[in-house]
C-alpha cells in the first residue's frame, strides 16, 4: 500500500538533461525527508541529495552540486530530481527514498522507489 513510484529515466547524451519523478502513495511526503540515491554497476549505493520538508533545505553530494536540483510538489505528493549537464559517470540506477529524518545515510530510510535507469552516453 505504501509505495514510491519513480519515472523519467532513460538514455541521454553527455551534457543533456533529465528530470526524475517520484510519486508517493499511501503516505504524505510532508512528514518525511526525501533522499535521492544512485548505484552504478560494481559500485556501492551513494547519496545524491536529501530534501528536508521541515526546514525546506536540500543537501547535495559534491559530485552533483551545481548540476542537480531536487524539489517537491506538495499538491501532487511528488518529488523531482532535475539533472543537468549530465556526464557519463552519472550513469546509474537512481532511487528515491523517504525517511522520518533528514539524512544521507541510506540505512535510515524506510521506503524506497523501484529505481529507474539513467544512462549517459553518446
mmCIF file with all atom_site columns, C-alpha atoms in Angstrom, residues 10-55:
data_model
loop_
_atom_site.group_PDB
_atom_site.id
_atom_site.type_symbol
_atom_site.label_atom_id
_atom_site.label_alt_id
_atom_site.label_comp_id
_atom_site.label_asym_id
_atom_site.label_entity_id
_atom_site.label_seq_id
_atom_site.pdbx_PDB_ins_code
_atom_site.Cartn_x
_atom_site.Cartn_y
_atom_site.Cartn_z
_atom_site.occupancy
_atom_site.B_iso_or_equiv
_atom_site.pdbx_formal_charge
_atom_site.auth_seq_id
_atom_site.auth_comp_id
_atom_site.auth_asym_id
_atom_site.auth_atom_id
_atom_site.pdbx_PDB_model_num
ATOM 1  C CA . UNK A 1 10 ? 16.287 6.974  -19.939 1.00 0.00 ? 10 UNK A CA 1
ATOM 2  C CA . UNK A 1 11 ? 19.156 7.500  -22.333 1.00 0.00 ? 11 UNK A CA 1
ATOM 3  C CA . UNK A 1 12 ? 20.662 10.952 -22.744 1.00 0.00 ? 12 UNK A CA 1
ATOM 4  C CA . UNK A 1 13 ? 23.796 12.331 -24.373 1.00 0.00 ? 13 UNK A CA 1
ATOM 5  C CA . UNK A 1 14 ? 26.558 13.918 -22.296 1.00 0.00 ? 14 UNK A CA 1
ATOM 6  C CA . UNK A 1 15 ? 25.618 17.482 -21.434 1.00 0.00 ? 15 UNK A CA 1
ATOM 7  C CA . UNK A 1 16 ? 21.922 16.721 -21.646 1.00 0.00 ? 16 UNK A CA 1
ATOM 8  C CA . UNK A 1 17 ? 19.216 16.834 -19.000 1.00 0.00 ? 17 UNK A CA 1
ATOM 9  C CA . UNK A 1 18 ? 16.644 14.566 -17.418 1.00 0.00 ? 18 UNK A CA 1
ATOM 10 C CA . UNK A 1 19 ? 14.024 15.059 -14.748 1.00 0.00 ? 19 UNK A CA 1
ATOM 11 C CA . UNK A 1 20 ? 13.156 12.161 -12.485 1.00 0.00 ? 20 UNK A CA 1
ATOM 12 C CA . UNK A 1 21 ? 9.813  11.992 -10.709 1.00 0.00 ? 21 UNK A CA 1
ATOM 13 C CA . UNK A 1 22 ? 8.925  10.143 -7.525  1.00 0.00 ? 22 UNK A CA 1
ATOM 14 C CA . UNK A 1 23 ? 5.251  9.914  -6.608  1.00 0.00 ? 23 UNK A CA 1
ATOM 15 C CA . UNK A 1 24 ? 4.221  8.799  -3.122  1.00 0.00 ? 24 UNK A CA 1
ATOM 16 C CA . UNK A 1 25 ? 1.178  6.629  -2.462  1.00 0.00 ? 25 UNK A CA 1
ATOM 17 C CA . UNK A 1 26 ? -0.216 5.668  0.917   1.00 0.00 ? 26 UNK A CA 1
ATOM 18 C CA . UNK A 1 27 ? 1.573  8.353  2.915   1.00 0.00 ? 27 UNK A CA 1
ATOM 19 C CA . UNK A 1 28 ? 2.126  12.089 2.928   1.00 0.00 ? 28 UNK A CA 1
ATOM 20 C CA . UNK A 1 29 ? 5.558  13.307 1.892   1.00 0.00 ? 29 UNK A CA 1
ATOM 21 C CA . UNK A 1 30 ? 5.099  16.413 4.023   1.00 0.00 ? 30 UNK A CA 1
ATOM 22 C CA . UNK A 1 31 ? 6.171  14.372 7.044   1.00 0.00 ? 31 UNK A CA 1
ATOM 23 C CA . UNK A 1 32 ? 9.304  12.876 5.507   1.00 0.00 ? 32 UNK A CA 1
ATOM 24 C CA . UNK A 1 33 ? 12.712 13.823 4.273   1.00 0.00 ? 33 UNK A CA 1
ATOM 25 C CA . UNK A 1 34 ? 13.225 12.725 0.676   1.00 0.00 ? 34 UNK A CA 1
ATOM 26 C CA . UNK A 1 35 ? 16.543 11.367 -0.474  1.00 0.00 ? 35 UNK A CA 1
ATOM 27 C CA . UNK A 1 36 ? 17.855 10.516 -3.917  1.00 0.00 ? 36 UNK A CA 1
ATOM 28 C CA . UNK A 1 37 ? 20.437 7.765  -4.279  1.00 0.00 ? 37 UNK A CA 1
ATOM 29 C CA . UNK A 1 38 ? 22.172 6.054  -7.155  1.00 0.00 ? 38 UNK A CA 1
ATOM 30 C CA . UNK A 1 39 ? 24.028 2.835  -7.748  1.00 0.00 ? 39 UNK A CA 1
ATOM 31 C CA . UNK A 1 40 ? 26.249 2.076  -10.713 1.00 0.00 ? 40 UNK A CA 1
ATOM 32 C CA . UNK A 1 41 ? 27.400 -1.439 -11.644 1.00 0.00 ? 41 UNK A CA 1
ATOM 33 C CA . UNK A 1 42 ? 30.212 -2.530 -9.372  1.00 0.00 ? 42 UNK A CA 1
ATOM 34 C CA . UNK A 1 43 ? 29.754 0.410  -7.012  1.00 0.00 ? 43 UNK A CA 1
ATOM 35 C CA . UNK A 1 44 ? 28.021 0.911  -3.691  1.00 0.00 ? 44 UNK A CA 1
ATOM 36 C CA . UNK A 1 45 ? 24.839 2.905  -3.405  1.00 0.00 ? 45 UNK A CA 1
ATOM 37 C CA . UNK A 1 46 ? 25.629 6.561  -2.825  1.00 0.00 ? 46 UNK A CA 1
ATOM 38 C CA . UNK A 1 47 ? 23.598 9.513  -1.678  1.00 0.00 ? 47 UNK A CA 1
ATOM 39 C CA . UNK A 1 48 ? 22.815 12.201 -4.238  1.00 0.00 ? 48 UNK A CA 1
ATOM 40 C CA . UNK A 1 49 ? 20.611 14.631 -2.329  1.00 0.00 ? 49 UNK A CA 1
ATOM 41 C CA . UNK A 1 50 ? 18.347 14.950 0.685   1.00 0.00 ? 50 UNK A CA 1
ATOM 42 C CA . UNK A 1 51 ? 15.413 17.348 0.931   1.00 0.00 ? 51 UNK A CA 1
ATOM 43 C CA . UNK A 1 52 ? 14.087 18.176 4.393   1.00 0.00 ? 52 UNK A CA 1
ATOM 44 C CA . UNK A 1 53 ? 10.415 19.075 4.492   1.00 0.00 ? 53 UNK A CA 1
ATOM 45 C CA . UNK A 1 54 ? 10.780 20.516 7.998   1.00 0.00 ? 54 UNK A CA 1
ATOM 46 C CA . UNK A 1 55 ? 13.110 23.366 7.048   1.00 0.00 ? 55 UNK A CA 1
#
